[in-house]
mmCIF file of C-alpha atoms and ligand atoms in Angstrom:
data_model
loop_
_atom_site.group_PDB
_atom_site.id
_atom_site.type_symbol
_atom_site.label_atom_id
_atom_site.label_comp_id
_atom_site.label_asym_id
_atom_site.label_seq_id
_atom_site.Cartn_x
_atom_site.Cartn_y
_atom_site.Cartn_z
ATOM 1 C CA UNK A 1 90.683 140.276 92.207
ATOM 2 C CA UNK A 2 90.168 140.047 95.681
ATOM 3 C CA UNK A 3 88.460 142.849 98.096
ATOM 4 C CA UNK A 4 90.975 146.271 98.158
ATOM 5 C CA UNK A 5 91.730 144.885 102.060
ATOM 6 C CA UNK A 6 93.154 141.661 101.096
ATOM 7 C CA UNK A 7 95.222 143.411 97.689
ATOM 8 C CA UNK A 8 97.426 145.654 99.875
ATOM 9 C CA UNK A 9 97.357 143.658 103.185
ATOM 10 C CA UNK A 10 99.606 140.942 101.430
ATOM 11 C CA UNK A 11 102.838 143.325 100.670
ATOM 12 C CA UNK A 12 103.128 144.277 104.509
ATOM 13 C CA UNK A 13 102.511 140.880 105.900
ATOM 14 C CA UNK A 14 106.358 139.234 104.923
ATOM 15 C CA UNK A 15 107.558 142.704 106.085
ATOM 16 C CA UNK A 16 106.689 143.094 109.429
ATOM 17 C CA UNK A 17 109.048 139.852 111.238
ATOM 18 C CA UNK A 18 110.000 139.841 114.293
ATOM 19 C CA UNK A 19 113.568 140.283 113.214
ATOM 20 C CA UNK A 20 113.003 143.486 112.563
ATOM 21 C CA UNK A 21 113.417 146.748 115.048
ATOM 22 C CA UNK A 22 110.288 147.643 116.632
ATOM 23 C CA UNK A 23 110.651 151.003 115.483
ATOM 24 C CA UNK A 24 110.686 149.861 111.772
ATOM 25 C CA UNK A 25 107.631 147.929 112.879
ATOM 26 C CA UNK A 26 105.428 150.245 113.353
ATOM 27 C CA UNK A 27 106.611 152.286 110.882
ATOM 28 C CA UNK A 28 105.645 149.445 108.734
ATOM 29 C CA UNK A 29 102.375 149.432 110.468
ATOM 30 C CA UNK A 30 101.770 153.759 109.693
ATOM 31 C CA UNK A 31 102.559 153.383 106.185
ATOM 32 C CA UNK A 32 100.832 149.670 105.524
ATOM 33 C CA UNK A 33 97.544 151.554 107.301
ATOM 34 C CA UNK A 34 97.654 154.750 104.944
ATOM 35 C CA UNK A 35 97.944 152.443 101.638
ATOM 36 C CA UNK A 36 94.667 150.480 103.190
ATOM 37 C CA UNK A 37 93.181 153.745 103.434
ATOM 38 C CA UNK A 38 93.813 155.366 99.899
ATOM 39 C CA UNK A 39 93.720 151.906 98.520
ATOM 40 C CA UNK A 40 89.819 151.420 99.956
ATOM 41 C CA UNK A 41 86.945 151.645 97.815
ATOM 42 C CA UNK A 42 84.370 153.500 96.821
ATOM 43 C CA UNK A 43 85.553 156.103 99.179
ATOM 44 C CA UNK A 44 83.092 159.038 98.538
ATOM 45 C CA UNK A 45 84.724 162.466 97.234
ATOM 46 C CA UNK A 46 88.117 160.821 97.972
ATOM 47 C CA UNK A 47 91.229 159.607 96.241
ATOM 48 C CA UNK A 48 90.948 155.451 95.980
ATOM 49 C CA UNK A 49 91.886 152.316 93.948
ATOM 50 C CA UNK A 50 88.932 153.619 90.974
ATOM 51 C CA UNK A 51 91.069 157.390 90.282
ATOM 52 C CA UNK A 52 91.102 161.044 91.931
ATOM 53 C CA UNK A 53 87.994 161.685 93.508
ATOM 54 C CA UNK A 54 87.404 165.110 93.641
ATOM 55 C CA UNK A 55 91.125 166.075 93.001
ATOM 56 C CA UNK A 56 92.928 167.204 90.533
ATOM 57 C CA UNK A 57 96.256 166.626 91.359
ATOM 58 C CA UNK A 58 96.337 163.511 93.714
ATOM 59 C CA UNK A 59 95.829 159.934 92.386
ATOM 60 C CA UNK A 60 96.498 156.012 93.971
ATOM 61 C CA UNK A 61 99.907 155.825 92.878
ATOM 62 C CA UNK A 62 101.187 159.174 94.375
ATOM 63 C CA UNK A 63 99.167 158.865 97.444
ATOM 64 C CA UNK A 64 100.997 155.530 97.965
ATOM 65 C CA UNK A 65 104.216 156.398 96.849
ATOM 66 C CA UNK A 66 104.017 159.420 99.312
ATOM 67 C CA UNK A 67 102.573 156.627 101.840
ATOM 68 C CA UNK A 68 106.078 154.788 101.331
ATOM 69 C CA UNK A 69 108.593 157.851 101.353
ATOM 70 C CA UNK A 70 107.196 158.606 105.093
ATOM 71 C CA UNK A 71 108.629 155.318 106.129
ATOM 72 C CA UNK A 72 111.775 156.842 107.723
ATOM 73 C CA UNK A 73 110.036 160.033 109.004
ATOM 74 C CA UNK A 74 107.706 157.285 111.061
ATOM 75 C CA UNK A 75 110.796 155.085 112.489
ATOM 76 C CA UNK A 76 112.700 158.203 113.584
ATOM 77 C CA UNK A 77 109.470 159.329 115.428
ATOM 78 C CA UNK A 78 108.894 155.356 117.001
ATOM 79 C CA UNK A 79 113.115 155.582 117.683
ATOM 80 C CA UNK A 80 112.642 158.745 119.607
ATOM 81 C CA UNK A 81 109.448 157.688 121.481
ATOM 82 C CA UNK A 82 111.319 154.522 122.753
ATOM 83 C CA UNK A 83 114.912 156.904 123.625
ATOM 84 C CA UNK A 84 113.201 159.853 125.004
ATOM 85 C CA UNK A 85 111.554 160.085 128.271
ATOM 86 C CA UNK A 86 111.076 163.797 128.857
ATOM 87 C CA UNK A 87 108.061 164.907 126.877
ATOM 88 C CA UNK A 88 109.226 168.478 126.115
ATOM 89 C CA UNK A 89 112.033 167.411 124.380
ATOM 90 C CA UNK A 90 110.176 164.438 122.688
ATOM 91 C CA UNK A 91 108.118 166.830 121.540
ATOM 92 C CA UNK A 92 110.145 168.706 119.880
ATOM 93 C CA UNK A 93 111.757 166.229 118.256
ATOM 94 C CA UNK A 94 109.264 164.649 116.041
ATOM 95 C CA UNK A 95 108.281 168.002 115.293
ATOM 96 C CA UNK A 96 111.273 168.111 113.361
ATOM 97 C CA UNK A 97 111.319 164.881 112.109
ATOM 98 C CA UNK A 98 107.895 165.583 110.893
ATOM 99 C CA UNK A 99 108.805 168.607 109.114
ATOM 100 C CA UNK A 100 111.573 166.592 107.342
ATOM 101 C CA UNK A 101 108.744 164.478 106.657
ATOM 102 C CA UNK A 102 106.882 167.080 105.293
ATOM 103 C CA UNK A 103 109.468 167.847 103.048
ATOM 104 C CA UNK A 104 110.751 164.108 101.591
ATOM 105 C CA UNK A 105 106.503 164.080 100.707
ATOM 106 C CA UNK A 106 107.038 167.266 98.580
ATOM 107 C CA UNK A 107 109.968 166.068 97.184
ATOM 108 C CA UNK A 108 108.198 162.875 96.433
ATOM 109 C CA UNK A 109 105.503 164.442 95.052
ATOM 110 C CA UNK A 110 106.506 167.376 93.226
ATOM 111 C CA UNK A 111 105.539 169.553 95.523
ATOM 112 C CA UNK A 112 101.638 168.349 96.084
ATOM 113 C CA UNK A 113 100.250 167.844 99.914
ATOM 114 C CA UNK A 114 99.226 164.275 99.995
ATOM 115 C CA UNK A 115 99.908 163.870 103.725
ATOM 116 C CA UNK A 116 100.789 166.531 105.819
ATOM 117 C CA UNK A 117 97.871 165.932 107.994
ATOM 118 C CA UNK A 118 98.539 162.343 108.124
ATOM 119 C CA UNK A 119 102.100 162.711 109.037
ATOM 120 C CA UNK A 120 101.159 164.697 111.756
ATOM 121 C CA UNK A 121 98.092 162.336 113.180
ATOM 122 C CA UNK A 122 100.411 159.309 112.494
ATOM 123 C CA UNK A 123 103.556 160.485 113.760
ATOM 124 C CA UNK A 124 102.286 161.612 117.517
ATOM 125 C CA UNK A 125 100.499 157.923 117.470
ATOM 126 C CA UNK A 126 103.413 155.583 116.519
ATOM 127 C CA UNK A 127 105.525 157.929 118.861
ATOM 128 C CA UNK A 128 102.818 157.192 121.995
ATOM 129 C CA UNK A 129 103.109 153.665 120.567
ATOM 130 C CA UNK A 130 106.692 153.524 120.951
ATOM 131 C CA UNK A 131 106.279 154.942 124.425
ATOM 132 C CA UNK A 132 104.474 152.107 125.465
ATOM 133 C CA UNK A 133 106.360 148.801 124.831
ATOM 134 C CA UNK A 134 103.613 145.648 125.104
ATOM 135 C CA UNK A 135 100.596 147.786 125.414
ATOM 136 C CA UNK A 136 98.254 148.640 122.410
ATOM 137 C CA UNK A 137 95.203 149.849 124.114
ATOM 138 C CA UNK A 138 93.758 152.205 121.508
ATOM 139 C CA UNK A 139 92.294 154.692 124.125
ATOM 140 C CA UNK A 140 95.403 154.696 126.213
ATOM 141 C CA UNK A 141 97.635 155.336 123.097
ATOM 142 C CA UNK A 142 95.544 158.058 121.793
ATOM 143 C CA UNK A 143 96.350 159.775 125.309
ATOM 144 C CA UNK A 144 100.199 159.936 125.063
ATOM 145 C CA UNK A 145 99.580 161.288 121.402
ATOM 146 C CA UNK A 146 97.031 163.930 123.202
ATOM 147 C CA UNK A 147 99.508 164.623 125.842
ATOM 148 C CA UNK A 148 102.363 165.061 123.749
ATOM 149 C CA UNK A 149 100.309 167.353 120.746
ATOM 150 C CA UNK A 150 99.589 169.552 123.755
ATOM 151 C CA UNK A 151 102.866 170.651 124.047
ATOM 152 C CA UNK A 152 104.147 173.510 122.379
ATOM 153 C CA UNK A 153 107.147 172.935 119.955
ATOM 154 C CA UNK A 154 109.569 176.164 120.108
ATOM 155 C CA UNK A 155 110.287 175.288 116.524
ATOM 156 C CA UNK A 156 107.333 174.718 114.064
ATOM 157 C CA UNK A 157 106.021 177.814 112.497
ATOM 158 C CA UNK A 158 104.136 180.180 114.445
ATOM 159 C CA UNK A 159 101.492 180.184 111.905
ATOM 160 C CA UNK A 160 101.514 177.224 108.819
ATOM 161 C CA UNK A 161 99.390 179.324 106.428
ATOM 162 C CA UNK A 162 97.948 176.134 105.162
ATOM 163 C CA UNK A 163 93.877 175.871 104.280
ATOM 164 C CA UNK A 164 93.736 173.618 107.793
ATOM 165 C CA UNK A 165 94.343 176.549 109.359
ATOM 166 C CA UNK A 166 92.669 179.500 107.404
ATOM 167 C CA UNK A 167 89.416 177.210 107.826
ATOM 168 C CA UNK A 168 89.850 176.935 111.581
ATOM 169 C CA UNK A 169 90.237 180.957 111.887
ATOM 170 C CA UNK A 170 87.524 181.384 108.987
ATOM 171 C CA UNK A 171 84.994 178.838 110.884
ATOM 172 C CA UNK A 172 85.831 179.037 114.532
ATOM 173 C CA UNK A 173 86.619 174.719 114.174
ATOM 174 C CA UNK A 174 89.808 173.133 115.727
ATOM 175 C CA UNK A 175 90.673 170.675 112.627
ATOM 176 C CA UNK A 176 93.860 168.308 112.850
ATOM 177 C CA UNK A 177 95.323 170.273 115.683
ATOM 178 C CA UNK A 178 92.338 170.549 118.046
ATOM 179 C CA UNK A 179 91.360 166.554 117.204
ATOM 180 C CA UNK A 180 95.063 164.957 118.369
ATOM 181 C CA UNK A 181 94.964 167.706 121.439
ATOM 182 C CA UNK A 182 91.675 165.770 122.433
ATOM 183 C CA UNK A 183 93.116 162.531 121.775
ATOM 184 C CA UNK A 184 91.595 161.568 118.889
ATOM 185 C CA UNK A 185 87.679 161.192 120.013
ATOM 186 C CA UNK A 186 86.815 160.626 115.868
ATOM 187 C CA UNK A 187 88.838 157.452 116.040
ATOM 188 C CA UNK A 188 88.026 155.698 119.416
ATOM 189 C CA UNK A 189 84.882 156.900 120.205
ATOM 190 C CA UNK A 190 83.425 156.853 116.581
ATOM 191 C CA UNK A 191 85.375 154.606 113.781
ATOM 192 C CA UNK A 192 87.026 152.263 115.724
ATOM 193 C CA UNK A 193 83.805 151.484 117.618
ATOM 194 C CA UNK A 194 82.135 151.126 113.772
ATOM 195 C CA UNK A 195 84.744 148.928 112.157
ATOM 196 C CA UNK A 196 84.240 146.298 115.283
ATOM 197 C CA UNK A 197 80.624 146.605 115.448
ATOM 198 C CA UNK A 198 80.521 146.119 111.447
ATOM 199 C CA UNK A 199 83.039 143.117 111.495
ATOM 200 C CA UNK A 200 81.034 141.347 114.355
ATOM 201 C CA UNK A 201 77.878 141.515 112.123
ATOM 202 C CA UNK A 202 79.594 139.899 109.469
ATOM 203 C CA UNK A 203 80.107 142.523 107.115
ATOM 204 C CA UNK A 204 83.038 141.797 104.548
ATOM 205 C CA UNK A 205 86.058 144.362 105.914
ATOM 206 C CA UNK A 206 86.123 146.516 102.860
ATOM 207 C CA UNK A 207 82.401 147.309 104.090
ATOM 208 C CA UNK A 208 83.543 147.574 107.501
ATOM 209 C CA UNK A 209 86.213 149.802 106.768
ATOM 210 C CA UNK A 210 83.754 152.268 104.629
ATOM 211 C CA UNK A 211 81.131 152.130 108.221
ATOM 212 C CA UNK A 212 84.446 153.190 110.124
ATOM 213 C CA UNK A 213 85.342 156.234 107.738
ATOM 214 C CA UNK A 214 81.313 157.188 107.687
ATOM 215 C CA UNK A 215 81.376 157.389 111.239
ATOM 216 C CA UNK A 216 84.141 159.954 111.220
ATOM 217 C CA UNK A 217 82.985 161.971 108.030
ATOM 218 C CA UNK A 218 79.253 162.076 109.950
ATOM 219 C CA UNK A 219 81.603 164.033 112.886
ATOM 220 C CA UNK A 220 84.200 166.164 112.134
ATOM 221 C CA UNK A 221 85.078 169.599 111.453
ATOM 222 C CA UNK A 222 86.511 168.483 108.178
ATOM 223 C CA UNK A 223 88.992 171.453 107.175
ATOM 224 C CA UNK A 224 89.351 170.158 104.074
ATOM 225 C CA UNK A 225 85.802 170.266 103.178
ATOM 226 C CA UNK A 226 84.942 173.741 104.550
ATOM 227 C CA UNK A 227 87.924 175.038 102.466
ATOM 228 C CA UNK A 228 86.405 174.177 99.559
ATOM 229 C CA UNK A 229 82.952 174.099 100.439
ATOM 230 C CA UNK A 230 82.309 175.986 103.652
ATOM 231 C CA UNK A 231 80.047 175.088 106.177
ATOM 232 C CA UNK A 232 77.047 174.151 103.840
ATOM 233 C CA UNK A 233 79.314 171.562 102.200
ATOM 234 C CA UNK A 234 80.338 170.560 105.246
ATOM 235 C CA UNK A 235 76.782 169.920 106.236
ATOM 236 C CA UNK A 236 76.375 167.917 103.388
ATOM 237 C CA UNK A 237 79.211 165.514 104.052
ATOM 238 C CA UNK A 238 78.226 164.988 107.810
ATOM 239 C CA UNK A 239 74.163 164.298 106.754
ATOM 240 C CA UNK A 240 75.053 162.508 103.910
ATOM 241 C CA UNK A 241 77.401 160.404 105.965
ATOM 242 C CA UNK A 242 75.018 159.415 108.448
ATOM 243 C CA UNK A 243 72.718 158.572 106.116
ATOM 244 C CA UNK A 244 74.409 155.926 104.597
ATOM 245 C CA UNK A 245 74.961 154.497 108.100
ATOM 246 C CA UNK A 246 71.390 154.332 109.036
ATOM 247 C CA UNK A 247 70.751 152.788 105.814
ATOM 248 C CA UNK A 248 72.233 149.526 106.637
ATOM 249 C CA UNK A 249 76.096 151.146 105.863
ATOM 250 C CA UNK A 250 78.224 149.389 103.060
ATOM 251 C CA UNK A 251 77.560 146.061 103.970
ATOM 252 C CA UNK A 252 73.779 146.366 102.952
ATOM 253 C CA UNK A 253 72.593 147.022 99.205
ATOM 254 C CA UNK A 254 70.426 149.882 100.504
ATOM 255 C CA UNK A 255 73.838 151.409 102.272
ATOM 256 C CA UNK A 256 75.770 150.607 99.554
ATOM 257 C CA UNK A 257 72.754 152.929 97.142
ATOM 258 C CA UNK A 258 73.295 155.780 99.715
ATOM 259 C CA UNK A 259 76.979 155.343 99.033
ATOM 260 C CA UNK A 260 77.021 156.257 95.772
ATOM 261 C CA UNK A 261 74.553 159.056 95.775
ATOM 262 C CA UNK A 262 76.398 160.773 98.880
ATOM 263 C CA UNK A 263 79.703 160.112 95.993
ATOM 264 C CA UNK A 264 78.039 161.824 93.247
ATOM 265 C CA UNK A 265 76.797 164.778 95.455
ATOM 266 C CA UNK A 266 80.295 165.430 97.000
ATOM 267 C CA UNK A 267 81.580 165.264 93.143
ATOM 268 C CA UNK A 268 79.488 167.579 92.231
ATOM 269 C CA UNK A 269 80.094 169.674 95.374
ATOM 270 C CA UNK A 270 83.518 169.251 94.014
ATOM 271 C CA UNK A 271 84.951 168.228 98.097
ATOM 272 C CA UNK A 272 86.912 165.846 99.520
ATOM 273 C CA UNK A 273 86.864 164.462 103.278
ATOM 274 C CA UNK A 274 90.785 164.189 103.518
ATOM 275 C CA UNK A 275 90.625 164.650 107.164
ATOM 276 C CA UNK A 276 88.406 161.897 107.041
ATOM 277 C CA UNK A 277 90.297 160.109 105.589
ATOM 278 C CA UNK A 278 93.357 161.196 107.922
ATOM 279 C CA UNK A 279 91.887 159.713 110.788
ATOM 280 C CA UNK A 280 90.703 156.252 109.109
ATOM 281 C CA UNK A 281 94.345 155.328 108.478
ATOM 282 C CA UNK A 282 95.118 156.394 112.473
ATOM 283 C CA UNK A 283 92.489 153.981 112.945
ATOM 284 C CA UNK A 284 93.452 151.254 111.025
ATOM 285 C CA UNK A 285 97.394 151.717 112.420
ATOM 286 C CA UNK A 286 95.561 151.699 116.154
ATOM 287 C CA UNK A 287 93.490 148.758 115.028
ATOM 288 C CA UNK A 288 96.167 146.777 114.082
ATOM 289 C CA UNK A 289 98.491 147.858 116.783
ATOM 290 C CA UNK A 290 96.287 146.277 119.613
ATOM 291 C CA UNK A 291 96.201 143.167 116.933
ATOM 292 C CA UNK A 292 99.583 142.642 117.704
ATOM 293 C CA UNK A 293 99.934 143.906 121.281
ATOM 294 C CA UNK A 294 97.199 141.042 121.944
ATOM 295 C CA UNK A 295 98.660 138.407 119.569
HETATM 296 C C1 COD B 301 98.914 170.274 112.629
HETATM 297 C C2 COD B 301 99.081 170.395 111.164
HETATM 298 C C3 COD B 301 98.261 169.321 110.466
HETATM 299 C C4 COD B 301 98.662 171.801 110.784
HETATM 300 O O1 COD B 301 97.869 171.763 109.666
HETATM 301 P P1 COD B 301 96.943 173.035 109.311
HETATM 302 O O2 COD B 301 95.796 173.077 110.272
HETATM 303 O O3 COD B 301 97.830 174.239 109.240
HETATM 304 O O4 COD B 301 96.295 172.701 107.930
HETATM 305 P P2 COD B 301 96.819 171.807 106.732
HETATM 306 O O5 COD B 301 95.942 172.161 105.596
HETATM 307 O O6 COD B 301 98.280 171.937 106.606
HETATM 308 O O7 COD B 301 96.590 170.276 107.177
HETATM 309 C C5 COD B 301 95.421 169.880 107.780
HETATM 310 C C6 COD B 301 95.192 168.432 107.363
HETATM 311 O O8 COD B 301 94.599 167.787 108.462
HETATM 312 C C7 COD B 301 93.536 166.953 108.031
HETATM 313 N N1 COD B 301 92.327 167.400 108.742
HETATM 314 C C8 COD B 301 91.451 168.341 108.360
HETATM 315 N N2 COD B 301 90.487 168.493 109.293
HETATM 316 C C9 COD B 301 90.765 167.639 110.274
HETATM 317 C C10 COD B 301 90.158 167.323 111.529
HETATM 318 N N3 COD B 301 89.050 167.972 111.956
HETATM 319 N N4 COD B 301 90.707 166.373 112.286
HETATM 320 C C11 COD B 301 91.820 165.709 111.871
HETATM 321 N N5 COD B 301 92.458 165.960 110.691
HETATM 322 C C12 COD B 301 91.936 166.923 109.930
HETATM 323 C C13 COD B 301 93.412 167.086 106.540
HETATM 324 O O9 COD B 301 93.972 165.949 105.915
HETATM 325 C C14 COD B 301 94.235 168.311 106.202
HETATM 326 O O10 COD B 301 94.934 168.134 105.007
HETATM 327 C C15 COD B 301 100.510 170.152 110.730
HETATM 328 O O11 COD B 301 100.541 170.277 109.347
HETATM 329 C C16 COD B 301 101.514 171.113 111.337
HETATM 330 O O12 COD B 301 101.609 171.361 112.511
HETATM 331 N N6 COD B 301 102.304 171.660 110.462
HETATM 332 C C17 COD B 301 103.336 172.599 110.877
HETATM 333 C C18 COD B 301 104.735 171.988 110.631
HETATM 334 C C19 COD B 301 105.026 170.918 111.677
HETATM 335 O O13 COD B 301 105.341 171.193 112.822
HETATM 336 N N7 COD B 301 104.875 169.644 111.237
HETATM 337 C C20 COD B 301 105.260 168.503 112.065
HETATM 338 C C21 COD B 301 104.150 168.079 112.980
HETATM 339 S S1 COD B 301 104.463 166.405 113.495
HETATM 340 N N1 ATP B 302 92.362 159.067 100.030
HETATM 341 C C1 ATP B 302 92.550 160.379 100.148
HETATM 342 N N2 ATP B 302 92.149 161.222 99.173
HETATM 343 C C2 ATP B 302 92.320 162.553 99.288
HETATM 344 N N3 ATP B 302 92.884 163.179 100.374
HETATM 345 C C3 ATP B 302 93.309 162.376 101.357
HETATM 346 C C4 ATP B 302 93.170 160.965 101.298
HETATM 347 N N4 ATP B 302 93.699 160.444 102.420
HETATM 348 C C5 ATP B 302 94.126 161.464 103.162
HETATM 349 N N5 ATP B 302 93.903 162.642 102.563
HETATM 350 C C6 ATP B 302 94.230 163.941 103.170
HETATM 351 O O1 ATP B 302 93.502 165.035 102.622
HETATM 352 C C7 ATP B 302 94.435 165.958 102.064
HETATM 353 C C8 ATP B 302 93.956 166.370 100.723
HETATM 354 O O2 ATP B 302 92.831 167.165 100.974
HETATM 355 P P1 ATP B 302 92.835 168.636 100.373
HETATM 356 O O3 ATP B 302 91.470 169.154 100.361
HETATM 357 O O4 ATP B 302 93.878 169.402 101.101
HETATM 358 O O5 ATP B 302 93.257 168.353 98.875
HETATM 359 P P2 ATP B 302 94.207 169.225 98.027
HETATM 360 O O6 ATP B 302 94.059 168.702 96.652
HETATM 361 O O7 ATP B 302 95.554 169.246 98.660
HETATM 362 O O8 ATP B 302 93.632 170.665 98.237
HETATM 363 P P3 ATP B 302 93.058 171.622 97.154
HETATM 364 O O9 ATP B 302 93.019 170.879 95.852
HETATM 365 O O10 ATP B 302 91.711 171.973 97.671
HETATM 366 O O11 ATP B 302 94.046 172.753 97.182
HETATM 367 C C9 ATP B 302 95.717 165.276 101.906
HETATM 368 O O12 ATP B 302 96.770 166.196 102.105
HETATM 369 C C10 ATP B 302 95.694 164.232 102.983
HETATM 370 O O13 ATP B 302 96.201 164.793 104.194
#
């Protein structure tokens, strides 16, 4: 079998012709990056293409059937982006479409949160995307999605009561929300950076996929880890992280060693970098956005 890269890159590639709406392109593009994401291994702590992770209730095949069920919920988001020119409103509007989002994912998964954070990091990105007809520019992108999460939306809940947000009271940490406000520093100023850097060295792109998703994990206020771990396991995550990148990262056999002792200590920790793991897809989508925007 080939590397996890090349195994899901195939099913997208006949899908996204130019025949086909750009909307439903790049909706294409948000759910082809999240199966690369869940589909990469050995992700440490995470759900991959080996089993759970440190979960007990997520595994490959829901995390990519959830992947494809936020197909629509994506293309209504890129439809809106390209038909609405007053922010407020835009706003607005792929709140609601995300929340319908969030909803066909429950349905689709009995009920389980594979990617509500994902649906909101993706959805504001193929949005600014959609805004921008021709241009892919990763940084410029990651400003309309800043610009627009900035904005209040009248209609989402005043308070989610989700872990994300218990954390960020608990901790004093601005998680998902704070990240897209800011326009996604984790992802252009950290992974993208990294996967470039790694694929110019010659690293195979499984490996430099794994440096990207280090880079973040050795950053950010992960909520998901401090809700299960608080700020110790958080600690652990970020110094573990960096570790493996000073190593060599997963393209080197000394990397690859820190790997999967950082993996068994975030088992054992029993936590999972899904925000992480959030923001690798948003950089794989943004990666292979400015593919096409300079094809
Ligand atoms: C902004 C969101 C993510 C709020 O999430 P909240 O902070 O309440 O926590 P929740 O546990 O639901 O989700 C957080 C998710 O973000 C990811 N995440 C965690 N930490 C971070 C971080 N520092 N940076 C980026 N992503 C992160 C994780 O995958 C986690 O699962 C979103 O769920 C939301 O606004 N929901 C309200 C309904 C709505 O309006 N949805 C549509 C938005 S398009
Ligand atoms: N490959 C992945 N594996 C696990 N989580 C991922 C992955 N990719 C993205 N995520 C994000 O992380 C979230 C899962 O992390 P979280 O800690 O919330 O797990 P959980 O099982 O829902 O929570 P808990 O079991 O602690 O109640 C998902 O909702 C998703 O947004």
């Amino acid at each position: 079998m080939g590397s996890t890269s090349e195994l899901t890159a195939r099913p997208f590639a006949a899908v996204a012709t130019p025949a086909r709406p750009h909307a439903t392109r790049l909706a294409d593009h948000a759910v082809a990056a999240l199966i690369d994401e869940v589909t990469l291994s050995p992700k440490p702590g995470l759900v991959d293409f080996r089993g759970r992770g440190a979960h007990r209730d997520l595994s490959w095949p829901l995390m990519c059937h959830s992947a494809r069920t936020l197909h629509p919920a994506f293309a209504a988001m890129a439809a809106a982006g390209e038909a609405e020119g007053e922010l407020q409103a835009l706003r607005e509007r792929i709140g609601a479409i995300g929340r319908d989002g969030e909803a066909a994912m429950l349905r689709a998964t009995g009920g389980i949160n594979t990617h509500r954070g994902a649906i909101w990091a993706l959805g504001l990105l193929v949005t600014a995307v959609a805004q921008m007809p021709g241009r892919g520019d990763a940084g410029l992108v990651a400003a309309r999605a800043a610009a627009l999460a900035r904005l209040p939306d009248r209609f989402a809940p005043a308070a989610t009561g989700h872990k994300g947000e218990r954390a960020c009271r608990a901790y004093g940490v601005g998680g998902a929300r704070a990240q897209a406000q800011a326009g996604f520093p984790h992802v252009t100023r950290a992974a993208l950076p990294t996967l470039r850097a790694s694929r110019e060295r010659g690293d195979p792109e499984d490996a430099a996929r794994l440096n990207a998703l280090l880079a973040v994990m050795a950053e950010l206020d992960d909520t998901c880890v401090l809700s299960r771990g608080g700020p110790t396991a958080l600690a652990a995550v970020q110094d573990g992280a960096a570790g493996v990148l000073a190593a060599g990262g997963a393209g080197r056999a000394a990397g690859r060693r820190a790997l999967r002792a950082l993996e068994k200590h975030l088992l054992a920790l029993d936590v999972s970098p899904g925000g992480a793991a959030d923001l690798l897809a948003a950089t794989l989508f943004l990666d292979r956005v400015e593919a096409q925007a300079t094809a």
